JSON list of C-alpha atoms in Angstrom, two decimals:
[
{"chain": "A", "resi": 205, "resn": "UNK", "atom": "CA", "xyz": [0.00, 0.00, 0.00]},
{"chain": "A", "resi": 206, "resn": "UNK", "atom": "CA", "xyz": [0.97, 3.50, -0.64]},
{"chain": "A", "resi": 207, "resn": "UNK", "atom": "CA", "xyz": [1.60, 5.47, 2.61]},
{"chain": "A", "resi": 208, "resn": "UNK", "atom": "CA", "xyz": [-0.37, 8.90, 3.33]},
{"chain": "A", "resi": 209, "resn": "UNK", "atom": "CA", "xyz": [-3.23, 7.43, 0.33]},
{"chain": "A", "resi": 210, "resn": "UNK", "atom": "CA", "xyz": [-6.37, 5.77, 1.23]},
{"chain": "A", "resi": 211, "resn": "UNK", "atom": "CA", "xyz": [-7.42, 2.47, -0.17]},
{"chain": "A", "resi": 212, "resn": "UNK", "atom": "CA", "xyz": [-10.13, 3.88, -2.65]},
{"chain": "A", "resi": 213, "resn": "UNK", "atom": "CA", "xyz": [-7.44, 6.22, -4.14]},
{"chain": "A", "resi": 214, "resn": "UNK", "atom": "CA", "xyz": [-5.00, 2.80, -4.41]},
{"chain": "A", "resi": 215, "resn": "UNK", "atom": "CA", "xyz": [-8.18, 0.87, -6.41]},
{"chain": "A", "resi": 216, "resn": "UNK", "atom": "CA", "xyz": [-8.48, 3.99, -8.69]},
{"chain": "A", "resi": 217, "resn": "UNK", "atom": "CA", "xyz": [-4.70, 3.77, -10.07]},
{"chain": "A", "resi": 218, "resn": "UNK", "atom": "CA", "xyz": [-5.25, 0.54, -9.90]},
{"chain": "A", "resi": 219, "resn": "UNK", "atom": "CA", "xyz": [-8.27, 0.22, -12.08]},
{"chain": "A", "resi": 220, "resn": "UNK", "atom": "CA", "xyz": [-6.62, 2.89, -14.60]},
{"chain": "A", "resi": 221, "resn": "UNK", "atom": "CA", "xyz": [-6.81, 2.69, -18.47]},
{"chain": "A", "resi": 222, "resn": "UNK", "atom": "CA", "xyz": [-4.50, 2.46, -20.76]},
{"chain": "A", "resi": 223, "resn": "UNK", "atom": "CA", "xyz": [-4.91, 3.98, -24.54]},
{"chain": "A", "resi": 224, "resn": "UNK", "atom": "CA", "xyz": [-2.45, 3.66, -26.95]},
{"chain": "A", "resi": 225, "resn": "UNK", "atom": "CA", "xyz": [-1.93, 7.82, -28.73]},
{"chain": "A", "resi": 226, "resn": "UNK", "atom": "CA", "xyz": [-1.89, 7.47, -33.11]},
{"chain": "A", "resi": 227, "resn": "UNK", "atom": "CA", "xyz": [-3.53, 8.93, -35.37]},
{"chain": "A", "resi": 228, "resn": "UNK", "atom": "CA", "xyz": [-6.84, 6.76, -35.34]},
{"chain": "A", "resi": 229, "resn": "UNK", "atom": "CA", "xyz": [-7.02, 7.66, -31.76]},
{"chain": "A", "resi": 230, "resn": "UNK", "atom": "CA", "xyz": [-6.25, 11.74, -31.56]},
{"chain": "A", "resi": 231, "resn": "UNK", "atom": "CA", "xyz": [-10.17, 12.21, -31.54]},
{"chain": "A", "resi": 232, "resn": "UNK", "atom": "CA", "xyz": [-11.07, 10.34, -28.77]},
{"chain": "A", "resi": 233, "resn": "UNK", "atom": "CA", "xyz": [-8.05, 11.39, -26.81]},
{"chain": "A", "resi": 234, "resn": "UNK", "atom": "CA", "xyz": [-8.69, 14.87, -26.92]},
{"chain": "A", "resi": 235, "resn": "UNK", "atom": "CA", "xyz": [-12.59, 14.92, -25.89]},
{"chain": "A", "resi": 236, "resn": "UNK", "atom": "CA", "xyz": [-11.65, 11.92, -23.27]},
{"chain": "A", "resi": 237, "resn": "UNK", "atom": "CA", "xyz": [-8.49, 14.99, -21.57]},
{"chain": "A", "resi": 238, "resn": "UNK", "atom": "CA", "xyz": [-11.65, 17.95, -22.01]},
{"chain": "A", "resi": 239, "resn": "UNK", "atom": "CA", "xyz": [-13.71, 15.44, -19.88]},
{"chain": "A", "resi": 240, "resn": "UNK", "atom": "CA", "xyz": [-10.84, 14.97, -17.34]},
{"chain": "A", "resi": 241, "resn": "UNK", "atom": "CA", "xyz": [-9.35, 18.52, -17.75]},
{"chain": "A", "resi": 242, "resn": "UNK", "atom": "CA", "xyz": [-9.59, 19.82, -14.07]},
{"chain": "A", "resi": 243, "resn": "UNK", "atom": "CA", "xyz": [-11.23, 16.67, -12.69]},
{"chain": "A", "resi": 244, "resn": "UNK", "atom": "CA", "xyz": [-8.81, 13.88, -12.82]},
{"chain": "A", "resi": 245, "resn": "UNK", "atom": "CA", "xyz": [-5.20, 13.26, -13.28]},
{"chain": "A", "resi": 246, "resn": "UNK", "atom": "CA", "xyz": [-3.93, 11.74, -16.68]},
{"chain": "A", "resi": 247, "resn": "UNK", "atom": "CA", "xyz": [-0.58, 10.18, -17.31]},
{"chain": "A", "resi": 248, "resn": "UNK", "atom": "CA", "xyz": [1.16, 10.02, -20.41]},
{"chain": "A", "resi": 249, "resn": "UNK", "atom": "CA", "xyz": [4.17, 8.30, -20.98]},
{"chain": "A", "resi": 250, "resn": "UNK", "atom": "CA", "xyz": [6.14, 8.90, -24.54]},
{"chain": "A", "resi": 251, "resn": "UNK", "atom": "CA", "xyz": [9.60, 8.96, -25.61]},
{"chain": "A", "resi": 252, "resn": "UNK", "atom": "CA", "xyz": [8.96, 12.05, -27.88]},
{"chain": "A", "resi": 253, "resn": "UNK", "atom": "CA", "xyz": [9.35, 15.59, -27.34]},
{"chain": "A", "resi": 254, "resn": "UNK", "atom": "CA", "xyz": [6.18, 17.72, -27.58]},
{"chain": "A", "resi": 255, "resn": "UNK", "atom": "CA", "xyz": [7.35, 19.44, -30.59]},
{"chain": "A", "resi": 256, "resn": "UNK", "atom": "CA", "xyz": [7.53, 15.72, -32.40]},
{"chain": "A", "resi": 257, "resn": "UNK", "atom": "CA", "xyz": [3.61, 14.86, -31.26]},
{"chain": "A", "resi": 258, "resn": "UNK", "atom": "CA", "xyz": [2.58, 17.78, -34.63]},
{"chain": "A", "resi": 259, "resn": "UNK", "atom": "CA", "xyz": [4.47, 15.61, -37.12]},
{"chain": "A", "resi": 260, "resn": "UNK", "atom": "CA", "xyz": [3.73, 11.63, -35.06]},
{"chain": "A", "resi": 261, "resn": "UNK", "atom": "CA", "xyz": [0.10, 12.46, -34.69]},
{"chain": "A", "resi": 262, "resn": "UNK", "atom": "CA", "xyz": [0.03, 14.51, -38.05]},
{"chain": "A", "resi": 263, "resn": "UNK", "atom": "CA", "xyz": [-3.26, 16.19, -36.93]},
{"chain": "A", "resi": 264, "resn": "UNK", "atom": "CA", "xyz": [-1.93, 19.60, -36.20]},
{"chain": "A", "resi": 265, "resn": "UNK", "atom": "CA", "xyz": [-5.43, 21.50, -34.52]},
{"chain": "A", "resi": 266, "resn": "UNK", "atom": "CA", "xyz": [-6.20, 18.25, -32.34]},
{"chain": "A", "resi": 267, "resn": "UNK", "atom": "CA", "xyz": [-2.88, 18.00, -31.19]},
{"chain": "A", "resi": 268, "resn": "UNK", "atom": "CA", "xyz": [-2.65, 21.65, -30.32]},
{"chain": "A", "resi": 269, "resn": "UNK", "atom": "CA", "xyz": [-5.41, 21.27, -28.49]},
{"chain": "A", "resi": 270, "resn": "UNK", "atom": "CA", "xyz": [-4.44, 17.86, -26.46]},
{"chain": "A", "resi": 271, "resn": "UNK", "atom": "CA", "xyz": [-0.81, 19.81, -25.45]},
{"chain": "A", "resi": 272, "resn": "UNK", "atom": "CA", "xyz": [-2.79, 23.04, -24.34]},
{"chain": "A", "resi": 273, "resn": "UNK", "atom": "CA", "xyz": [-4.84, 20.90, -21.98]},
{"chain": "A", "resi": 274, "resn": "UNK", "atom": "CA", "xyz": [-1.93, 18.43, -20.78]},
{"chain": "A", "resi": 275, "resn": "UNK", "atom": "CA", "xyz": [0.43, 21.46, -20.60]},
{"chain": "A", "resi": 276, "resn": "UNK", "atom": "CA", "xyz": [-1.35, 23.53, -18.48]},
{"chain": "A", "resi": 277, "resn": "UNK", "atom": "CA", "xyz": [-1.13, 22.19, -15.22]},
{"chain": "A", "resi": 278, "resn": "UNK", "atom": "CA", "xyz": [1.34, 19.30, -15.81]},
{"chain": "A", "resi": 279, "resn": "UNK", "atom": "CA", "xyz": [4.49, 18.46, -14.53]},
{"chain": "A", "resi": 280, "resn": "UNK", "atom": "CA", "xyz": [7.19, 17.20, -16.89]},
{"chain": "A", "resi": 281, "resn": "UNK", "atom": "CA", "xyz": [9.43, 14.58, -15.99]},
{"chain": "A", "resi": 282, "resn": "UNK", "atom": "CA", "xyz": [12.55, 13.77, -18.19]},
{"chain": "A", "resi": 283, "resn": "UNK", "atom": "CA", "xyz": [14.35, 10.43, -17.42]},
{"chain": "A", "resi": 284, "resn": "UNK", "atom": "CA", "xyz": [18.08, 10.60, -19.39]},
{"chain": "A", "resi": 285, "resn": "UNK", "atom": "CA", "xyz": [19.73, 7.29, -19.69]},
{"chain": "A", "resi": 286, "resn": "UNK", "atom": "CA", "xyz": [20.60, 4.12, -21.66]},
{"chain": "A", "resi": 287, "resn": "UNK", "atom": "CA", "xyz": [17.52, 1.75, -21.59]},
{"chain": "A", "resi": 288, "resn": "UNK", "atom": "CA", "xyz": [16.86, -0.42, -19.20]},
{"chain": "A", "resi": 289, "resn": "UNK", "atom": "CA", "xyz": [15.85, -3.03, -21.72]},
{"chain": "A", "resi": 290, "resn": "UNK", "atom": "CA", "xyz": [18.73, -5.63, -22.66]},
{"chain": "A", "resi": 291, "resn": "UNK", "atom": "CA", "xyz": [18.73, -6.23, -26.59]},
{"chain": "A", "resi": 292, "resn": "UNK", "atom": "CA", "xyz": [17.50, -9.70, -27.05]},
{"chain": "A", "resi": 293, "resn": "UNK", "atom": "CA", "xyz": [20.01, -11.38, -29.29]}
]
């Protein structure tokens, strides 16, 4: 368990979903962060830049609009390194 968080809180990252970000999905990305914007946290992992998400996600007005929302009251974290992944060989 996760000290200082009650067990409800535990279930709910427990019980989180995952959504893969591409093109077919920039749509329902976007009106799924308005719906959360200011009521829930959202996580994103990528190993891309937000600069790179215009020319990945190629829908340049959608993914504004996804970084204005995420950006606003985010924290960024960076993680520098080699992988942690060993090349299978």
């Amino acid at each position: 368990m996760v000290p200082d968080r009650n067990p409800s809180e535990c279930a709910q990252v427990a019980n989180a979903s995952l959504t893969a970000i591409n093109e077919g999905t920039i749509v329902v990305v976007v009106t799924t962060s308005d719906g959360r914007y200011g009521k829930r946290a959202t996580m994103i992992t990528t190993n891309l830049e937000y600069e790179e998400w215009y020319g990945f996600l190629g829908q340049k007005q959608m993914v504004g609009a996804l970084l204005d929302r995420l950006r606003h009251r985010c924290t960024t974290v960076r993680i520098d390194g080699p992988s942690l992944r060993t090349p299978e060989g």
